Every structure is written in structure tokens, then in C-alpha cells.
Amino acid sequence: MIRFEHVTKRYPDGTTAVDDLSFEVAAGELVTLVGPSGCGKTTTMKMVNRLIEPSEGRIFLDGEDISTVDPVQLRRRIGYVIQQVGLFPHKTVLENTATVPRLLGWKRASGRERAAELLDLVGLDPRVYGDRYPEQLSGGQRQRVGVARALAADPPVLLMDEPFGAVDPVVRERLQSEFLRLQAAVRKTVLFVTHDIEEAVRLGDRIAVYGQGRIEQFGPPAAVLGAPATPYVADFVGADRGLKRLSVTPVEEGDLEQPPVVRLDDPLPRELDSPWAVVLDSGGDLHGWISAEHAGRTGTVREHARRMDAWLPVGASLKQAFSTMLQHDAGWIAVVDKEEKGRFLGVLTPGRLHEALRRSIDADAQDVPRTTVDIDKVPSG
Ligand SMILES: Nc1ncnc2c1ncn2[C@@H]1O[C@H](COP(=O)(O)OP(=O)(O)OP(=O)(O)O)[C@@H](O)[C@H]1O
């Protein structure tokens, strides 16, 4: 969808901001550009909507060389969100959001209707916020209006330059989650600039780690965190990259241990060869657990089963799994097949969690699926 071919940008004072850059962003993909201040991220982004012209090389949008497209026409196909939002102070939230549809010549009513729809989509009730002015909003709310405005004309491409940079960490995390949900629904092709590696890792389908004017590594977050390509990247992603990796590595079925299982309406088992067993209802859904000390007594499992709160759906991150374990002070957590407590798949223990992490690092290094990595090959220590 967006393709850079040997793009270089030299400013008149001789600064080379971007040096022979080639990469591609697929349709519907979110790529984060991350790196320290002054490494050329913003320059890269502004060349896509021709706010800056490259000195050398070509950029293609949907196969079309953008140097041949009228910049105004081009920008109508590209939503743009920046840190300072740039809302018009004398226009209401609704009018701000409807700016681009109005410029495109939409009728006033349909522009406002679309704007209201989008405000709803970014979590601002248009009946509450629509008639306010930007100064009557919090920083986080202004950023949401910025995102709504960029989406108003339904452009296939979004450029986002540190859009959540100016808000406090708590609001920032919330905006990131909301944006991920939004992106799952609208599936735009997104270039997202940030200097925050945590944000890059959380949002990006792939991340481009910038050195001075160049991409040092381009790949999925787990690969960059697991196998930094250069000492520079290792240093930039940080010594705690194992922890960051936890947050981008999903729990898979192959990671799970199969403990003894009993059914809710069964009589109590005569004996159990583990300290506890998982209790399932007749449909195979997770109910809870039972301690081995009840084995051999009379009565049914139902009478002694305890509810299990430490559970997660498969696909949740290893970080969520770890934090659920800590929260419930549990030595294991149950994993089910869907968000609402569902069919039981197995349990994750601290040992299994560690193995999953090691296996995912190994899988990335060998560029193979995690299920094919033999855990015996994973070095200990
Ligand atoms: N108009 C300009 N003239 C000369 N040099 C410029 C100009 N604009 C940017 N630069 C330089 O180009 C380099 C890249 O700047 P750019 O704004 O792309 O970096 P960035 O990675 O986005 O930084 P930040 O995270 O601080 O926004 C920097 O060294 C900057 O000083």
C-alpha cells in the first residue's frame, strides 16, 4: 500500500535526515516508526503526504508514484493526526470533525452525521461533546477528536505523528487500547511515529527501529524484542526486553499442561495423583477446581468444588497470564477457548510460562512456528 524505494532526504543545510530508505507497508497494516529524537521519523512520514519532498528515490501509494499526484488530491486519501492536534479553536467539536467532509464538498447535514458517527466511534458521545469548543476538552479528549477528524473522510491511509505524546501515561494507555479496538474495526493502513518503544511494541503489527536516518531493524515486535539485529537495537529496546516480550507473546494451546480433570456431577474420585484437579461442567466448560484432600470421601464433586477465578482465554498475552497468577496468588491458571469463561483447554504454570517465552524466542531466531520448536533445544539459565 505504501512503498518507499531508496528514498533520501537532504535538507538545504546539508543535514541528511533520511538515508536510502526502502520498506513497504501492506494494506491494513499498522507499522510503528520508533527511534530517538532527530532520527528522521517525522521526515519519513511527511514525505508520504508531500509536506516534504524527497531528494532522491520514489514513494508509491497503492502502486502510484506520489510525485505524479496533485498534493491536495493526495492528502484527501490520507488522514493525518499530530501531537498538537491542530483543532480550530473557534469551531465546535462536531464542526472540527466534519472539516474534511466539508472540504470534499459533502452536504452540511451528511458531514455532521458522519462526524457524529465518528465521535461515537472514538468514545465521545456527540450529544455531550459535539457542541463544545476544543478548550472545553481534556488533552485525551482532544486527541480523540483529532483521530475522529482524520477518519472522517474514510481515507485508506492514516499518518499518526506522536498522536498520544502529550497526554499523561494513564490516559495514553487508554487511548492506545481504544485505538487498537478502532483499528481492528476500520483496518486502515497506518504509519505511526513514536519515540516510545513500549508504544511501538504495543500498537505495531511490525515496527521499524530507526538509527540515524536509517532503519536498523524492521519486523514484528516479538522478533525485534527477541532477536535485536544490532547492538544499537538491543540497546534501544532495553535490557528489560524479556518483560516487554511477555506482553506481545500470546498463550498458545501447545504451551498448556493437562492436569487431572473431574466432572461436576461425578462422585468424588477415590484418589488423585496430583494435589488438585480441574472441575468441568457437563459441557466441558471450566467450573473450578478441587483439592486432593477431598479424594476418597463420599459425595459428589459439586459439593466440594471451588470456583476458579484465575483463568484466561487462549491468545491472551503471557504478561496477562503472569499478572493473573500474581493477582490471584495462584500457582497455575486455567486457559479456556474464548473470552467468556468457556471450554477448558489446559493450565499454564510458571514453568510452562517460562518455556513458552523461551520457545518463542527460539522460534523467532529460527523463523519457524513456535509449535515446532523442541523445548529440549532451549538452553537453560
Ligand atoms: N527543515 C529542516 N532543515 C534542516 N534540518 C532539518 C529540517 N527538519 C528536520 N531537520 C533535521 O533532520 C533530522 C530528522 O528530523 P525529524 O524531524 O525527521 O526527526 P524525528 O525522528 O521525527 O525527531 P523527533 O522525534 O524529535 O520529532 C534532524 O536532525 C533534524 O534536525
Coordinates of C-alpha atoms and ligand atoms in Angstrom, one line a residue:
M1 CA 0.0 0.0 0.0
I2 CA 2.8 2.4 0.9
R3 CA 6.2 1.6 -0.6
F4 CA 9.5 3.5 -0.1
E5 CA 12.2 2.9 -2.8
H6 CA 15.7 4.2 -2.0
V7 CA 14.4 7.4 -0.5
T8 CA 16.8 10.0 0.7
K9 CA 16.1 13.4 2.2
R10 CA 18.8 16.0 2.4
Y11 CA 17.8 19.4 3.8
P12 CA 19.3 22.5 2.2
D13 CA 21.7 23.0 5.2
G14 CA 23.3 19.6 4.3
T15 CA 21.5 17.5 7.0
T16 CA 20.7 14.0 5.7
A17 CA 17.5 13.3 7.7
V18 CA 16.7 10.1 5.8
D19 CA 19.3 8.0 4.0
D20 CA 18.4 5.5 1.3
L21 CA 15.2 4.2 2.9
S22 CA 13.3 1.2 1.4
F23 CA 10.4 -0.5 3.0
E24 CA 6.8 -1.4 2.4
V25 CA 3.6 -1.2 4.5
A26 CA 0.9 -3.7 3.5
A27 CA -2.8 -2.7 3.2
G28 CA -4.5 -2.7 6.6
E29 CA -1.1 -3.0 8.4
L30 CA -0.1 -0.7 11.3
V31 CA 3.7 0.0 11.2
T32 CA 5.3 2.0 14.0
L33 CA 8.4 4.0 13.3
V34 CA 10.4 4.3 16.6
G35 CA 13.7 5.8 17.4
P36 CA 15.3 8.7 19.3
S37 CA 14.7 12.3 18.6
G38 CA 16.1 13.6 15.3
C39 CA 16.5 10.2 13.6
G40 CA 14.2 11.1 10.7
K41 CA 10.8 9.6 11.7
T42 CA 8.8 12.8 11.0
T43 CA 10.6 13.5 7.8
T44 CA 9.7 9.9 6.6
M45 CA 6.1 10.5 7.4
K46 CA 5.8 13.9 5.9
M47 CA 7.2 12.7 2.6
V48 CA 4.1 10.4 2.3
N49 CA 1.7 13.3 2.2
R50 CA 4.2 15.5 0.4
L51 CA 4.6 18.1 3.1
I52 CA 8.3 17.3 2.4
E53 CA 9.7 16.2 -1.0
P54 CA 12.4 13.5 -1.1
S55 CA 15.8 14.5 -2.6
E56 CA 16.1 11.0 -4.2
G57 CA 14.0 7.9 -4.5
R58 CA 10.3 7.2 -5.0
I59 CA 7.3 6.6 -2.8
F60 CA 4.3 4.7 -4.0
L61 CA 0.8 4.7 -2.7
D62 CA -1.3 1.8 -3.9
G63 CA 1.1 1.3 -6.8
E64 CA 1.0 5.0 -7.8
D65 CA 4.2 7.2 -7.7
I66 CA 3.0 10.0 -5.4
S67 CA 5.3 12.6 -7.1
T68 CA 2.8 12.4 -10.0
V69 CA -0.3 13.0 -7.9
D70 CA -1.5 16.5 -7.0
P71 CA -0.6 17.1 -3.3
V72 CA -4.1 18.3 -2.4
Q73 CA -5.7 15.2 -4.1
L74 CA -3.2 13.0 -2.4
R75 CA -3.9 14.4 1.1
R76 CA -7.6 13.6 0.7
R77 CA -6.6 10.0 0.6
I78 CA -4.5 10.3 3.8
G79 CA -5.7 11.0 7.3
Y80 CA -3.1 12.9 9.4
V81 CA -3.0 13.1 13.2
I82 CA -0.4 15.1 15.0
Q83 CA 0.5 15.6 18.7
Q84 CA -0.7 19.2 18.8
V85 CA -3.9 18.0 17.2
G86 CA -4.4 21.4 15.5
L87 CA -8.2 21.7 16.1
F88 CA -9.7 25.0 15.1
P89 CA -10.3 26.8 18.5
H90 CA -13.4 28.8 17.2
K91 CA -15.2 25.7 15.8
T92 CA -17.1 23.2 17.8
V93 CA -16.0 19.5 18.2
L94 CA -18.6 18.5 15.6
E95 CA -17.6 21.2 13.1
N96 CA -13.9 20.3 13.6
T97 CA -14.6 16.6 12.9
A98 CA -16.6 17.5 9.8
T99 CA -13.9 19.7 8.4
V100 CA -12.6 17.3 5.7
P101 CA -16.0 16.1 4.5
R102 CA -17.0 19.7 4.1
L103 CA -13.8 20.4 2.1
L104 CA -14.7 17.5 0.0
G105 CA -18.0 19.1 -0.8
W106 CA -20.3 16.9 1.3
K107 CA -23.6 18.4 2.2
R108 CA -23.5 20.0 5.6
A109 CA -26.1 17.6 7.1
S110 CA -24.3 14.4 5.9
G111 CA -20.9 15.8 7.0
R112 CA -22.3 16.4 10.5
E113 CA -23.9 13.0 10.6
R114 CA -20.7 11.3 9.7
A115 CA -18.8 13.4 12.3
A116 CA -21.3 12.3 15.0
E117 CA -20.8 8.7 14.0
L118 CA -17.0 9.1 14.3
L119 CA -17.1 10.8 17.6
D120 CA -19.1 7.9 18.9
L121 CA -16.5 5.5 17.4
V122 CA -13.7 7.2 19.3
G123 CA -15.6 7.2 22.6
L124 CA -17.0 10.7 22.7
D125 CA -20.8 11.0 22.9
P126 CA -21.6 13.6 20.2
R127 CA -24.7 14.8 22.2
V128 CA -22.4 15.6 25.2
Y129 CA -19.3 16.8 23.4
G130 CA -20.4 17.8 19.9
D131 CA -21.2 21.4 20.7
R132 CA -18.2 22.1 22.9
Y133 CA -15.1 24.0 21.8
P134 CA -11.7 22.4 22.0
E135 CA -10.6 24.4 25.1
Q136 CA -13.5 22.8 26.9
L137 CA -12.0 19.3 26.5
S138 CA -9.2 17.4 28.3
G139 CA -6.0 16.6 26.4
G140 CA -7.1 13.0 25.9
Q141 CA -10.5 14.1 24.5
R142 CA -8.8 16.5 22.1
Q143 CA -6.6 13.6 20.8
R144 CA -9.8 11.6 20.2
V145 CA -11.3 14.4 18.2
G146 CA -8.0 14.5 16.2
V147 CA -8.4 10.8 15.4
A148 CA -12.1 11.2 14.5
R149 CA -11.3 14.1 12.2
A150 CA -8.6 12.2 10.5
L151 CA -11.0 9.3 9.8
A152 CA -13.9 11.5 8.7
A153 CA -13.4 11.2 5.0
D154 CA -12.7 7.5 5.4
P155 CA -9.1 7.6 3.9
P156 CA -7.4 4.3 3.3
V157 CA -4.2 5.6 4.9
L158 CA -3.5 7.2 8.3
L159 CA -0.3 9.0 9.3
M160 CA 0.0 9.5 13.0
D161 CA 2.9 11.5 14.4
E162 CA 3.2 11.0 18.2
P163 CA -0.6 11.4 18.5
F164 CA -0.7 10.3 22.1
G165 CA 2.6 12.0 23.1
A166 CA 1.1 15.0 25.0
V167 CA -1.1 13.1 27.5
D168 CA -0.3 11.5 30.8
P169 CA 0.7 7.8 30.9
V170 CA -2.7 6.6 32.2
V171 CA -4.7 8.4 29.5
R172 CA -2.1 7.4 27.0
E173 CA -2.6 3.7 27.7
R174 CA -6.4 4.1 27.4
L175 CA -6.1 5.9 24.1
Q176 CA -3.8 3.2 22.8
S177 CA -6.3 0.4 23.8
E178 CA -9.1 2.4 22.2
F179 CA -7.1 2.9 19.1
L180 CA -6.3 -0.8 18.8
R181 CA -10.0 -1.6 19.0
L182 CA -10.8 1.1 16.5
Q183 CA -8.1 -0.2 14.1
A184 CA -9.4 -3.7 14.4
A185 CA -12.7 -2.4 13.1
V186 CA -11.5 0.1 10.4
R187 CA -8.3 -1.7 9.3
K188 CA -6.5 1.4 7.9
T189 CA -3.0 1.3 6.6
V190 CA -1.2 3.2 9.3
L191 CA 2.2 4.7 9.7
F192 CA 2.6 5.6 13.4
V193 CA 5.6 7.7 14.7
T194 CA 6.6 7.4 18.3
H195 CA 9.8 7.6 20.4
D196 CA 8.4 5.3 22.9
I197 CA 9.4 1.6 22.4
E198 CA 6.5 0.4 24.7
E199 CA 4.0 2.2 22.5
A200 CA 5.7 0.9 19.3
V201 CA 5.6 -2.7 20.5
R202 CA 2.0 -2.5 21.8
L203 CA 0.5 -1.0 18.6
G204 CA 2.6 -2.1 15.7
D205 CA 1.9 -5.2 13.5
R206 CA 5.5 -4.5 12.6
I207 CA 8.0 -1.9 14.0
A208 CA 10.8 -0.1 12.2
V209 CA 13.6 0.8 14.6
Y210 CA 15.4 3.9 13.4
G211 CA 19.0 4.7 13.8
Q212 CA 20.3 7.9 12.3
G213 CA 18.3 8.3 9.1
R214 CA 18.1 4.6 8.6
I215 CA 16.0 1.6 9.6
E216 CA 18.2 -0.6 11.8
Q217 CA 15.5 -3.4 12.1
F218 CA 12.1 -3.9 10.6
G219 CA 9.9 -6.8 11.9
P220 CA 7.1 -8.0 14.2
P221 CA 7.5 -6.7 17.8
A222 CA 8.2 -10.1 19.2
A223 CA 11.0 -10.7 16.7
V224 CA 12.6 -7.3 17.4
L225 CA 12.5 -7.8 21.1
G226 CA 13.6 -11.4 20.9
A227 CA 16.4 -11.1 18.4
P228 CA 17.6 -7.5 18.1
A229 CA 19.5 -7.3 14.8
T230 CA 22.3 -4.9 16.0
P231 CA 23.8 -3.8 19.4
Y232 CA 22.1 -0.4 18.7
V233 CA 18.7 -2.0 18.5
A234 CA 19.4 -4.2 21.6
D235 CA 20.3 -1.0 23.5
F236 CA 17.3 0.9 22.3
V237 CA 14.7 -1.8 23.1
G238 CA 16.3 -2.1 26.5
A239 CA 17.6 -4.5 29.0
D240 CA 14.1 -5.4 30.1
R241 CA 13.1 -6.6 26.6
G242 CA 12.2 -10.0 28.1
L243 CA 9.5 -8.3 30.0
K244 CA 8.3 -6.4 27.0
R245 CA 8.3 -9.6 25.0
L246 CA 5.9 -11.1 27.6
S247 CA 3.3 -8.5 26.5
V248 CA 3.4 -9.4 22.8
T249 CA 3.7 -13.2 23.1
P250 CA 0.3 -15.0 23.2
V251 CA -0.6 -18.1 25.2
E252 CA -1.0 -20.9 22.7
E253 CA -2.6 -24.3 23.2
G254 CA 0.7 -26.1 22.9
D255 CA 2.0 -24.2 25.9
L256 CA -0.5 -25.8 28.3
E257 CA -0.3 -28.6 30.7
Q258 CA -3.1 -31.2 31.1
P259 CA -3.9 -31.7 34.8
P260 CA -6.3 -34.4 36.1
V261 CA -9.9 -33.4 35.3
V262 CA -13.1 -34.4 37.1
R263 CA -16.7 -33.6 36.2
L264 CA -19.1 -31.6 38.4
D265 CA -21.6 -34.4 38.8
D266 CA -19.2 -37.2 39.2
P267 CA -18.8 -38.9 42.6
L268 CA -15.6 -37.7 44.4
P269 CA -12.6 -39.6 42.9
R270 CA -11.1 -42.4 45.1
E271 CA -7.7 -40.9 44.8
L272 CA -5.9 -38.1 42.9
D273 CA -2.3 -38.3 42.0
S274 CA -1.9 -34.6 42.0
P275 CA -2.6 -32.1 44.7
W276 CA -5.7 -30.8 42.8
A277 CA -7.9 -31.4 39.8
V278 CA -9.7 -29.1 37.5
V279 CA -13.5 -29.4 37.6
L280 CA -15.5 -29.1 34.4
D281 CA -19.3 -28.9 33.9
S282 CA -21.1 -31.5 31.7
G283 CA -20.4 -29.3 28.6
G284 CA -16.6 -29.3 29.2
D285 CA -16.6 -25.7 30.4
L286 CA -14.4 -24.6 33.3
H287 CA -16.2 -24.6 36.6
G288 CA -13.3 -24.6 39.1
W289 CA -11.0 -26.9 41.0
I290 CA -11.0 -29.5 43.8
S291 CA -8.2 -30.3 46.3
A292 CA -6.9 -33.8 46.5
E293 CA -7.7 -33.9 50.2
H294 CA -11.4 -34.5 49.2
A295 CA -10.5 -37.7 47.3
G296 CA -11.8 -40.9 48.8
R297 CA -14.7 -39.2 50.7
T298 CA -18.4 -39.7 49.9
G299 CA -20.4 -37.3 47.9
T300 CA -20.1 -35.5 44.6
V301 CA -17.5 -33.2 43.1
R302 CA -20.1 -30.5 43.1
E303 CA -20.3 -30.4 46.9
H304 CA -16.6 -29.7 47.3
A305 CA -15.6 -27.9 44.1
R306 CA -14.3 -24.4 44.4
R307 CA -14.7 -21.6 41.9
M308 CA -11.7 -20.7 39.8
D309 CA -11.1 -17.0 39.3
A310 CA -7.6 -17.3 37.8
W311 CA -8.4 -18.1 34.2
L312 CA -7.7 -16.5 30.8
P313 CA -8.7 -17.0 27.2
V314 CA -6.2 -18.6 24.9
G315 CA -4.4 -15.9 22.9
A316 CA -4.1 -13.6 25.9
S317 CA -0.5 -12.4 26.4
L318 CA 2.0 -14.1 28.7
K319 CA 2.1 -10.9 30.6
Q320 CA -1.6 -11.0 31.3
A321 CA -1.1 -14.7 32.4
F322 CA 1.7 -13.7 34.7
S323 CA -0.2 -10.8 36.2
T324 CA -3.3 -13.0 36.7
M325 CA -1.2 -15.5 38.5
L326 CA 0.2 -12.8 40.8
Q327 CA -3.2 -11.2 41.3
H328 CA -4.8 -14.4 42.5
D329 CA -1.7 -15.7 44.2
A330 CA -2.2 -18.8 42.1
G331 CA 0.4 -21.5 41.2
W332 CA -1.4 -22.1 37.9
I333 CA -4.1 -20.6 35.8
A334 CA -6.8 -22.2 33.7
V335 CA -6.9 -21.4 30.0
V336 CA -10.2 -21.5 28.1
D337 CA -11.2 -21.2 24.4
K338 CA -12.9 -17.8 24.5
E339 CA -13.4 -14.5 26.3
E340 CA -16.4 -15.5 28.4
K341 CA -15.4 -18.4 30.6
G342 CA -15.6 -21.3 28.1
R343 CA -14.3 -24.7 27.1
F344 CA -11.3 -25.7 29.2
L345 CA -8.1 -26.2 27.2
G346 CA -5.4 -26.8 29.9
V347 CA -3.5 -24.9 32.6
L348 CA -0.5 -22.6 32.5
T349 CA 2.1 -23.0 35.3
P350 CA 5.0 -20.7 36.0
G351 CA 7.3 -23.4 34.5
R352 CA 5.2 -23.6 31.3
L353 CA 5.1 -19.8 31.0
H354 CA 8.9 -19.7 31.1
E355 CA 9.1 -22.5 28.5
A356 CA 6.6 -20.6 26.2
L357 CA 8.8 -17.5 26.4
R358 CA 12.0 -19.4 25.7
R359 CA 10.3 -21.3 22.8
S360 CA 9.0 -18.1 21.2
I361 CA 12.5 -16.6 21.3
D362 CA 13.9 -19.7 19.7
A363 CA 11.1 -19.8 17.1
D364 CA 11.8 -16.2 16.0
A365 CA 15.6 -16.9 15.8
Q366 CA 14.9 -19.9 13.6
D367 CA 12.0 -18.2 11.8
V368 CA 9.7 -21.2 12.4
P369 CA 6.3 -21.5 14.2
R370 CA 6.5 -21.8 18.0
T371 CA 4.8 -25.2 18.0
T372 CA 7.7 -26.8 16.0
V373 CA 10.4 -25.8 18.4
D374 CA 11.6 -28.6 20.6
I375 CA 11.8 -27.3 24.1
D376 CA 14.8 -29.6 24.8
K377 CA 16.8 -27.4 22.5
V378 CA 16.2 -24.4 24.6
P379 CA 19.2 -23.7 26.7
S380 CA 18.6 -23.3 30.4
G381 CA 19.8 -20.4 32.5
Ligands
LIG1 N1 13.7 22.0 7.7 C1 14.8 21.4 8.2 N2 16.0 21.8 7.8 C2 17.2 21.2 8.3 N3 17.2 20.1 9.0 C3 16.0 19.6 9.4 C4 14.8 20.2 9.0 N4 13.8 19.4 9.5 C5 14.4 18.4 10.2 N5 15.7 18.5 10.1 C6 16.7 17.6 10.7 O1 16.5 16.3 10.2 C7 16.7 15.3 11.2 C8 15.5 14.5 11.3 O2 14.4 15.2 11.8 P1 13.0 14.6 12.0 O3 12.1 15.7 12.5 O4 12.6 13.8 10.9 O5 13.3 13.6 13.3 P2 12.3 12.8 14.2 O6 12.9 11.4 14.3 O7 11.0 12.9 13.8 O8 12.6 13.6 15.6 P3 11.6 13.9 16.8 O9 11.3 12.6 17.5 O10 12.4 14.8 17.7 O11 10.4 14.5 16.2 C9 17.1 16.1 12.4 O12 18.5 16.1 12.6 C10 16.5 17.5 12.2 O13 17.3 18.4 12.9

